[in-house]
mmCIF file of C-alpha atoms in Angstrom:
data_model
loop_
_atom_site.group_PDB
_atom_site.id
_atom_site.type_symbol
_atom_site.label_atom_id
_atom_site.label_comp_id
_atom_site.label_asym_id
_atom_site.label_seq_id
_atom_site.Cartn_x
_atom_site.Cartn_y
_atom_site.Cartn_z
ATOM 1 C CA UNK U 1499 32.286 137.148 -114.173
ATOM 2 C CA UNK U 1500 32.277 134.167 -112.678
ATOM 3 C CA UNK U 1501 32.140 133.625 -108.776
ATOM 4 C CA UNK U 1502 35.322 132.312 -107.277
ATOM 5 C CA UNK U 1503 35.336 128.731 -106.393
ATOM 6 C CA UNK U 1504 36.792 128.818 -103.105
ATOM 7 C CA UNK U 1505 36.715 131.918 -100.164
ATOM 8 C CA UNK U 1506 40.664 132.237 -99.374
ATOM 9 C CA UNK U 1507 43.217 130.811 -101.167
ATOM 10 C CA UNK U 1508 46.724 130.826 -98.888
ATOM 11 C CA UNK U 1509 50.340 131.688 -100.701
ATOM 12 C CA UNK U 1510 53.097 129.884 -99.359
ATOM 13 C CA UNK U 1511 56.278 130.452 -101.401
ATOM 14 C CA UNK U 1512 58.848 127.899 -100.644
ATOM 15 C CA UNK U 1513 63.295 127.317 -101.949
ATOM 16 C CA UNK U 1514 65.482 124.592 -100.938
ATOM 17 C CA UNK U 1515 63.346 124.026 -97.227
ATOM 18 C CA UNK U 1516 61.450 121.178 -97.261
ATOM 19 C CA UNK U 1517 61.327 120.534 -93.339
ATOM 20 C CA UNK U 1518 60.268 124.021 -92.919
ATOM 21 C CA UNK U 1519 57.457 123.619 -95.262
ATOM 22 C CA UNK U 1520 56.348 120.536 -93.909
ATOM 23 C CA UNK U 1521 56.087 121.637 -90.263
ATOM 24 C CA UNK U 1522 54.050 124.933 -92.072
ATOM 25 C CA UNK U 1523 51.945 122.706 -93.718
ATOM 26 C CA UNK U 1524 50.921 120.238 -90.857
ATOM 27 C CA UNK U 1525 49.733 123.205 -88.880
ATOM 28 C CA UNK U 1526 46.649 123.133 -91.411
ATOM 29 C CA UNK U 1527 45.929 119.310 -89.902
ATOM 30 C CA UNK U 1528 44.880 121.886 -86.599
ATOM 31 C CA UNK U 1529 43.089 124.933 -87.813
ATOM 32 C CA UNK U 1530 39.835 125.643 -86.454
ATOM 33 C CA UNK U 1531 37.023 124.025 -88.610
ATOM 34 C CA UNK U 1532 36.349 126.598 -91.026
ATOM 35 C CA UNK U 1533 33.033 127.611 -92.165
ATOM 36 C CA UNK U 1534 34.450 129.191 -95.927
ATOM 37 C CA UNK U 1535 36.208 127.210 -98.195
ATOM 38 C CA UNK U 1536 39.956 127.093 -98.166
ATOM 39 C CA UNK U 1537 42.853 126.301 -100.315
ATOM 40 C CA UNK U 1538 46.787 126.318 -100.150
ATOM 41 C CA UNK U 1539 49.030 127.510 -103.112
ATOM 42 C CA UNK U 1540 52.311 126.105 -102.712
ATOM 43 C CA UNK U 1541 55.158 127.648 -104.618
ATOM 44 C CA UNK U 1542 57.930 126.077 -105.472
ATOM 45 C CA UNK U 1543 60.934 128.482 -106.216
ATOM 46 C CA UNK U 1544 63.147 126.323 -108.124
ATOM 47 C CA UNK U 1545 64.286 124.467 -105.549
ATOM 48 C CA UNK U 1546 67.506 121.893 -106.325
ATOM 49 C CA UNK U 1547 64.977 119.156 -105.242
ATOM 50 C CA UNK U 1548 61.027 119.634 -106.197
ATOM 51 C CA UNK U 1549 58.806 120.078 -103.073
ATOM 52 C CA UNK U 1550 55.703 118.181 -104.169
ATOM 53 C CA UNK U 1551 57.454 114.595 -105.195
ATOM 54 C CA UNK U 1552 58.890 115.351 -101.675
ATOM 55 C CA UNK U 1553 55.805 116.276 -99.570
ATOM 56 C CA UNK U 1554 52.492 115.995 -102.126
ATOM 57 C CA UNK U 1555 52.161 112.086 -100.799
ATOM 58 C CA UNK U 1556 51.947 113.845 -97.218
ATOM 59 C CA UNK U 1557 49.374 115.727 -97.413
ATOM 60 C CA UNK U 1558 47.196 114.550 -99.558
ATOM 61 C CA UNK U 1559 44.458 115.629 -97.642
ATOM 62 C CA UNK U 1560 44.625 119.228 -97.474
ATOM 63 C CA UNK U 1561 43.479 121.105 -100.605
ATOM 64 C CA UNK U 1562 46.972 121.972 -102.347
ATOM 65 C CA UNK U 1563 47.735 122.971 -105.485
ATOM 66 C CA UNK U 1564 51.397 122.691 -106.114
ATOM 67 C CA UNK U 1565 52.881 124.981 -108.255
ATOM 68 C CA UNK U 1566 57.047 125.646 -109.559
ATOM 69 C CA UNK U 1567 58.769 128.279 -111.038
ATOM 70 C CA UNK U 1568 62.423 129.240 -111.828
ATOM 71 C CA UNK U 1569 64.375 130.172 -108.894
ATOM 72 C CA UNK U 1570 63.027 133.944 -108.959
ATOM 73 C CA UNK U 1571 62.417 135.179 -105.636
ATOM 74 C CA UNK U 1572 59.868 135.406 -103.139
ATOM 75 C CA UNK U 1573 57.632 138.532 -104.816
ATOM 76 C CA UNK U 1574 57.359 136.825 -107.670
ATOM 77 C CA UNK U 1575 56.702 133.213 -105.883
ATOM 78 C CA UNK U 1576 53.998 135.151 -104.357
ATOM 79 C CA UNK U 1577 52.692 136.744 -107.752
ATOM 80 C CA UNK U 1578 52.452 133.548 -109.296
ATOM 81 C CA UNK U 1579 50.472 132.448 -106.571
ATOM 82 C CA UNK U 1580 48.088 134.723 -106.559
ATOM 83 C CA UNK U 1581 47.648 134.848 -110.519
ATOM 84 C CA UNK U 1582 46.498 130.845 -110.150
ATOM 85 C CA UNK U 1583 44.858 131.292 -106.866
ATOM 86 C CA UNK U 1584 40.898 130.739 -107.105
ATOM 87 C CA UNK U 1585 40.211 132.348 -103.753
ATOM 88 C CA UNK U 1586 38.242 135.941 -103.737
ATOM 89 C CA UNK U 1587 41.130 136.589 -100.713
ATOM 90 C CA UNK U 1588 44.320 135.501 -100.670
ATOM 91 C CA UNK U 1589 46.610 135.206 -97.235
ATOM 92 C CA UNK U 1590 50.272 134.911 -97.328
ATOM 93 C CA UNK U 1591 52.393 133.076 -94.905
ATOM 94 C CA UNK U 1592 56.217 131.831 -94.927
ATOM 95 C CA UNK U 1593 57.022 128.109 -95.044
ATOM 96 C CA UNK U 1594 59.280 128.702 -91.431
ATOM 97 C CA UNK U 1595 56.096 130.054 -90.329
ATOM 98 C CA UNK U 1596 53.429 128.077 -88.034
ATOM 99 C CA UNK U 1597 49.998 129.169 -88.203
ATOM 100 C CA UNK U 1598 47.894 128.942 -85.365
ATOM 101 C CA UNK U 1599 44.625 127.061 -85.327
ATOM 102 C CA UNK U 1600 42.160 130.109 -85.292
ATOM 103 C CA UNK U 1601 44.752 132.250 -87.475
ATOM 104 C CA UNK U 1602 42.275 131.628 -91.211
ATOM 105 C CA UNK U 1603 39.323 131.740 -89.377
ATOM 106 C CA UNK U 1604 40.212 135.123 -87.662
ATOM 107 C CA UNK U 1605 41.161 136.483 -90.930
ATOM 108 C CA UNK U 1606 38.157 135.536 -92.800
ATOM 109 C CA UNK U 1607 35.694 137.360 -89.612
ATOM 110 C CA UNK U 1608 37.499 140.274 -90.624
ATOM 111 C CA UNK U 1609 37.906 140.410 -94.264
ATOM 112 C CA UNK U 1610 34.383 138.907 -94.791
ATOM 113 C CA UNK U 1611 33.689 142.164 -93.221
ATOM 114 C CA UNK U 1612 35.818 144.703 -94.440
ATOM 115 C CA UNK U 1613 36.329 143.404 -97.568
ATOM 116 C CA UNK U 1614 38.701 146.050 -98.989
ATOM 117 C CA UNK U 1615 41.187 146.256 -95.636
ATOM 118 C CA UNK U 1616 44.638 144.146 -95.860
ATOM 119 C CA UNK U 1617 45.002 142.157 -92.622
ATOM 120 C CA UNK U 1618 48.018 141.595 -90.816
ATOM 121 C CA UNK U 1619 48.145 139.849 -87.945
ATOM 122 C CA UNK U 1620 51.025 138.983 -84.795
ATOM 123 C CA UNK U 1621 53.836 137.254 -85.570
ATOM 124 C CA UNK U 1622 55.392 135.630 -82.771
ATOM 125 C CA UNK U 1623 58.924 134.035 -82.624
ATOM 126 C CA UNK U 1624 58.913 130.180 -82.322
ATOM 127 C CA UNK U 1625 62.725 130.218 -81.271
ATOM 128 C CA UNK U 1626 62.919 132.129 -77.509
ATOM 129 C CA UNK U 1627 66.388 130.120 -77.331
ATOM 130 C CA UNK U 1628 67.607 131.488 -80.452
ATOM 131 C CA UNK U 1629 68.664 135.468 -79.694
ATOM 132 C CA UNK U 1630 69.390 136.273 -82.806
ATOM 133 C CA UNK U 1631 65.876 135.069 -84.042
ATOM 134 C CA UNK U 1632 64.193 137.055 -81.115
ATOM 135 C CA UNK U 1633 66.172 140.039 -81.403
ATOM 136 C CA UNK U 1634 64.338 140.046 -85.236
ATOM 137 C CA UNK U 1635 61.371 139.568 -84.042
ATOM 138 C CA UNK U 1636 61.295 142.818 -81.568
ATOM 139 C CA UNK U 1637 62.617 144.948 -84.163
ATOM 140 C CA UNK U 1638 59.582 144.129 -86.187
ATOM 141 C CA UNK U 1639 57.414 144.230 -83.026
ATOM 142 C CA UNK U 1640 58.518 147.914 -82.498
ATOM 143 C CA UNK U 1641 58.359 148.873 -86.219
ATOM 144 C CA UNK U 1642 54.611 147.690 -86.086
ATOM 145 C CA UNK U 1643 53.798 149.874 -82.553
ATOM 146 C CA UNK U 1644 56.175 152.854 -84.094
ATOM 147 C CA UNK U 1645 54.213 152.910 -87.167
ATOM 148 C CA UNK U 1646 50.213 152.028 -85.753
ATOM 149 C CA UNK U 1647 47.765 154.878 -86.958
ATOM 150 C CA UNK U 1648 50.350 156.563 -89.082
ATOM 151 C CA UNK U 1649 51.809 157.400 -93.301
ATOM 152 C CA UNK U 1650 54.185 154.419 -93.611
ATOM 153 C CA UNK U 1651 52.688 151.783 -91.699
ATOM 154 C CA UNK U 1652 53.047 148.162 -93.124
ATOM 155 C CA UNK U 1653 52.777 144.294 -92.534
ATOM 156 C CA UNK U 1654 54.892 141.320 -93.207
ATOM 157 C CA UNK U 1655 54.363 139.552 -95.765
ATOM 158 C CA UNK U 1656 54.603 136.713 -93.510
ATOM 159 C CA UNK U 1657 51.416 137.153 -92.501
ATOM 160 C CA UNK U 1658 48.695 138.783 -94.066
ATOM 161 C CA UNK U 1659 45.496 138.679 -96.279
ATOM 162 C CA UNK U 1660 43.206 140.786 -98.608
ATOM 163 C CA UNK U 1661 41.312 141.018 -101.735
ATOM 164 C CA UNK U 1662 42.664 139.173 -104.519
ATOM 165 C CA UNK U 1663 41.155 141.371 -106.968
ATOM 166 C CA UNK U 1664 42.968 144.435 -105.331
ATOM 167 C CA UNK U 1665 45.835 142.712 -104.895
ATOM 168 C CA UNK U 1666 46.106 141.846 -108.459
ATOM 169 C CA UNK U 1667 44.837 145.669 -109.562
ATOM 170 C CA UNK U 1668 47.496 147.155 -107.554
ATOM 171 C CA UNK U 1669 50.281 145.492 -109.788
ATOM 172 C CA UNK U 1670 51.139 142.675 -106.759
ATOM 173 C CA UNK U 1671 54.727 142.844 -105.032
ATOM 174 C CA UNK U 1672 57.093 145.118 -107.124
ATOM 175 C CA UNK U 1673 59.366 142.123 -108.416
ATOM 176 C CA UNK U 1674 61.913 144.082 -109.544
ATOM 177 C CA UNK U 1675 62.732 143.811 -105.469
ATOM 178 C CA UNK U 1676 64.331 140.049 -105.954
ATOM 179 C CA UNK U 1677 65.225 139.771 -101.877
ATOM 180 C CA UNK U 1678 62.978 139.087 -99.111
ATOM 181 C CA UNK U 1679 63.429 142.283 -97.589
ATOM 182 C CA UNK U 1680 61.351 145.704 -97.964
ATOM 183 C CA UNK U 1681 58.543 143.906 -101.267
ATOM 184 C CA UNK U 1682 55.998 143.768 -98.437
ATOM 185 C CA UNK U 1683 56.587 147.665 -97.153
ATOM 186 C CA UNK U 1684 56.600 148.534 -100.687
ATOM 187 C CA UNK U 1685 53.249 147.508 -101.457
ATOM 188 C CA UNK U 1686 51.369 148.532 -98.328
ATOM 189 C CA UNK U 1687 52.886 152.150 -99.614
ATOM 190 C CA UNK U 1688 50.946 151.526 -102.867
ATOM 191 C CA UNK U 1689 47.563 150.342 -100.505
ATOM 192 C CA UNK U 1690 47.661 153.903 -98.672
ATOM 193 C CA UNK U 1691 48.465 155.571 -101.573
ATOM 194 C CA UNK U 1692 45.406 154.023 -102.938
ATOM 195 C CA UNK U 1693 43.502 155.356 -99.827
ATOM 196 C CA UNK U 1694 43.069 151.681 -98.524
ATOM 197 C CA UNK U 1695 42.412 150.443 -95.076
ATOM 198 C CA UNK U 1696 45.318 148.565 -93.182
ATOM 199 C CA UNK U 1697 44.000 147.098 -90.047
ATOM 200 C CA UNK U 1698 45.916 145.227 -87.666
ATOM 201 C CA UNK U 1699 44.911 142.114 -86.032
ATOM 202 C CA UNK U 1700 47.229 140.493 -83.046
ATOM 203 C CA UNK U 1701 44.422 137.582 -82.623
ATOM 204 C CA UNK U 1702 45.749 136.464 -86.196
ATOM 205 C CA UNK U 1703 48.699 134.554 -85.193
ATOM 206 C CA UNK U 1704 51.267 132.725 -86.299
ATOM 207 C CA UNK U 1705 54.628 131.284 -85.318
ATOM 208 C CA UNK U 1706 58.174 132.366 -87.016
ATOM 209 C CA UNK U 1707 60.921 129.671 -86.738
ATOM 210 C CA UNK U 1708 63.431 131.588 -88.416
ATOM 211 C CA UNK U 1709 66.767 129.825 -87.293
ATOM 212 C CA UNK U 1710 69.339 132.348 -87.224
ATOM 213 C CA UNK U 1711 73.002 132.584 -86.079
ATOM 214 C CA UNK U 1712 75.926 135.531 -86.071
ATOM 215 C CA UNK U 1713 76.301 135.553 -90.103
ATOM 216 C CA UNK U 1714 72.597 134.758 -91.183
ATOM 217 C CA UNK U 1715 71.505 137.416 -88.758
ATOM 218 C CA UNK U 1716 74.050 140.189 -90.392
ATOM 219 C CA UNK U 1717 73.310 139.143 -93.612
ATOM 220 C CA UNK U 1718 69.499 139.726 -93.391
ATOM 221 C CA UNK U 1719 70.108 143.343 -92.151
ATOM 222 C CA UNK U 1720 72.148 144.155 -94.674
ATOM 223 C CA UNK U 1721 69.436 142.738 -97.049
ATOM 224 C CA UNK U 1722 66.831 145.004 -95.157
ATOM 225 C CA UNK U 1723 69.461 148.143 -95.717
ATOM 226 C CA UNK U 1724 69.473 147.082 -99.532
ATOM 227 C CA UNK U 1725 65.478 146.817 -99.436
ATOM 228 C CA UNK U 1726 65.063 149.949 -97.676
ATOM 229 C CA UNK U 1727 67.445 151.596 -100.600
ATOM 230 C CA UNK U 1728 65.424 150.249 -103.619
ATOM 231 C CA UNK U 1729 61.995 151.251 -101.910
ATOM 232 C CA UNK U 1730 63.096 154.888 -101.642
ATOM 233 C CA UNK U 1731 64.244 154.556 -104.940
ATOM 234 C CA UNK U 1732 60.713 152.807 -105.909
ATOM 235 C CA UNK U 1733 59.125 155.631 -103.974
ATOM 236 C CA UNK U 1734 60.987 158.791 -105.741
ATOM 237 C CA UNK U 1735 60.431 156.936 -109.338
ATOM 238 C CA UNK U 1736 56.638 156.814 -108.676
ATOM 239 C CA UNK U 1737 56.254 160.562 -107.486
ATOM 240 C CA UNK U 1738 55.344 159.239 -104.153
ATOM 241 C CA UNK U 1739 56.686 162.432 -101.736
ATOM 242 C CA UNK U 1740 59.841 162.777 -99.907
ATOM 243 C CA UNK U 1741 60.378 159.733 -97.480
ATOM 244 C CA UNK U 1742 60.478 160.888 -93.861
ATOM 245 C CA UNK U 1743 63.879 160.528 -91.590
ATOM 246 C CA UNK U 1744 62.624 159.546 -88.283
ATOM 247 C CA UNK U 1745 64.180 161.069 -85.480
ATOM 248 C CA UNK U 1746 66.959 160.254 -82.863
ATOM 249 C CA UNK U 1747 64.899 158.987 -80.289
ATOM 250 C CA UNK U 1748 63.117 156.857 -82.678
ATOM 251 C CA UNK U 1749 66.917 154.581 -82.972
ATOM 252 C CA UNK U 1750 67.575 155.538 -79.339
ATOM 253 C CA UNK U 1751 64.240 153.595 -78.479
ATOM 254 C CA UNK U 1752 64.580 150.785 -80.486
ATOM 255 C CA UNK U 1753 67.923 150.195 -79.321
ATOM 256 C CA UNK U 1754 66.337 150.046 -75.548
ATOM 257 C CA UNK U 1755 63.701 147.974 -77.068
ATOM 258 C CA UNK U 1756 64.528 145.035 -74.929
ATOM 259 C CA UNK U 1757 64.126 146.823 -71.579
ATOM 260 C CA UNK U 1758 60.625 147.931 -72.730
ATOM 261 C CA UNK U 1759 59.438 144.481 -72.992
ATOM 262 C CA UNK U 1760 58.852 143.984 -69.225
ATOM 263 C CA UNK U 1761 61.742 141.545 -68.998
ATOM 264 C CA UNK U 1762 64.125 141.226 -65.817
ATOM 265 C CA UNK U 1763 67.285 142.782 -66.338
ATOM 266 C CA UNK U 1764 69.465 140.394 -67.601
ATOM 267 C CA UNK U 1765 72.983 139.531 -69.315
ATOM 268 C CA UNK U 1766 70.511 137.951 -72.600
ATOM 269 C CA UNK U 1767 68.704 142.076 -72.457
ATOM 270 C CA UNK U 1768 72.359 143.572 -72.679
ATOM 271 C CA UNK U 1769 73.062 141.036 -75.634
ATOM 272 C CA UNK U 1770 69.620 141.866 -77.229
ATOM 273 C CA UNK U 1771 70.499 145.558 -77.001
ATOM 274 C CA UNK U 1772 73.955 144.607 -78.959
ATOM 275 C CA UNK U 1773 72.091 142.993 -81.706
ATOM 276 C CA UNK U 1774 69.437 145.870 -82.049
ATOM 277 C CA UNK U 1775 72.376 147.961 -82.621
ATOM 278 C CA UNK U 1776 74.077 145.456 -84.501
ATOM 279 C CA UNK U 1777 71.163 145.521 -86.989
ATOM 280 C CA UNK U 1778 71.214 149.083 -87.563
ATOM 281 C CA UNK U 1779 74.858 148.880 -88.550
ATOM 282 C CA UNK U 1780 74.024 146.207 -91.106
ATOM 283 C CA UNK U 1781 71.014 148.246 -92.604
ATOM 284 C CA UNK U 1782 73.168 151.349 -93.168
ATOM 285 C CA UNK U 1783 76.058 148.929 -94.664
ATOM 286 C CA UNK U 1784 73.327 147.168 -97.389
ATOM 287 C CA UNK U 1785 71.600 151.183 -97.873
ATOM 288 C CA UNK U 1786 74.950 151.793 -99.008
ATOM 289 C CA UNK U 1787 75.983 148.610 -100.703
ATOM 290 C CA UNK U 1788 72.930 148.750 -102.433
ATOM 291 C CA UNK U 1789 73.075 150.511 -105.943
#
């Protein structure tokens, strides 16, 4: 078998946001020198205007290979990416997502170590305006602190990295799961199941500018109630156990999450509260929606 031809290739699976992708991709202008080889996998996911006639020109001198497929979601985006990639680990991160300039290299130190561990590292939110965008942020903040050492833990797809080869052994993101919401906790499942390391890594950082207002902010709960649905479906169909409930004060605390963050009491911590329980009620609606 031949060796691969590069160290890390990164997946970035792009539709219909070529400003977001652009800002995502100058961030590579900044990373720390690396001393592994590096390439980017762009895919394009049938966007109404192609990316790289767009952008290629751009960027000419980063190491990109641009790729397009239908307009099939961002599991498969991903797949595809990984099926072309040449690197012998592959890191995913969002086009709205910035990566910051040690993120690769802080990857690699670990995975060139632990070569059978998937890597997630802190996400950050890039919008401390926005509230909607920061309330999203903390729920995923607590979700990673609830979950640390135990059954169920997982990482964003937004930012993480591992072994190609297991990647591609393990099947990839289930793509039968065609929103962005729950593919990523589906497949860390499989990696425990699989009695694989997940380590966590908050020097691995990147930046989320996930613009969000009153409607796109409800509508991406309700896709996270839907997700959550389809991966206890996923779950039962694969013999995987019963799926744990977690308890009261697991929803009382992440309603209070905002007072736990060392912030001053404030009107924006009372509105943060609202939206924590705002999300909840928009997960339960897509759990139910979703059939």
């Amino acid at each position: 078998m031949s060796s691969p031809t590069v160290d890390i290739s990164v997946i970035i699976p792009s539709y219909d946001r070529p400003e977001q992708l652009k800002r995502c991709l100058a961030g590579f202008h900044f990373l720390q020198a690396p001393s592994f080889r590096y390439e980017i996998v762009v895919v394009d996911d049938g966007s109404s205007n192609p990316l790289k006639p767009l952008l290629a020109p751009q960027f000419d001198a980063l190491p990109i290979c641009w790729l397009r497929q239908d307009n099939l979601g961002p599991a498969t985006a991903r797949n595809y990416g990984a099926s072309i990639a040449q690197g012998q680990f592959i890191a995913f991160i969002d086009d709205d997502c910035l990566p910051h300039a040690s993120w690769l290299v802080t990857l690699w130190d670990i995975l060139s170590n632990q070569s059978t561990a998937l890597v997630g590292g802190h996400t950050l939110n890039g919008l401390p305006d926005n509230l909607y965008a920061e309330a999203s942020q903390l729920l995923v903040s607590y979700l990673y602190r609830y979950f640390e050492g135990k059954n169920g833990r997982f990482f964003t797809s937004n930012n993480f990295a591992l072994s190609r080869q297991l990647f591609m052994q393990l099947g990839g993101f289930d793509e039968s799961m065609p929103l962005a919401a729950g593919e990523d906790r589906e497949f860390c499942a499989r990696w425990q199941d699989a009695g694989l390391l997940l380590v966590y890594e908050p020097a691995a950082k990147v930046h989320h500018y996930h613009h969000l207002a009153a409607s796109t902010f409800w509508q991406q709960h309700v896709n996270y109630g839907r997700g959550a649905k389809l991966f206890r479906y996923l779950r039962r169909n694969k013999n995987a156990g019963p799926i744990k409930i977690e308890p009261l004060s697991f929803y009382v605390n992440l309603l209070l999450v905002p007072l736990n963050e060392k912030r001053p009491f404030s009107w924006k911590n009372l509105f943060l509260i609202g939206l924590m329980a705002l999300s909840q009620l928009a997960n339960a609606l897509g759990y139910f929606l979703e059939r």
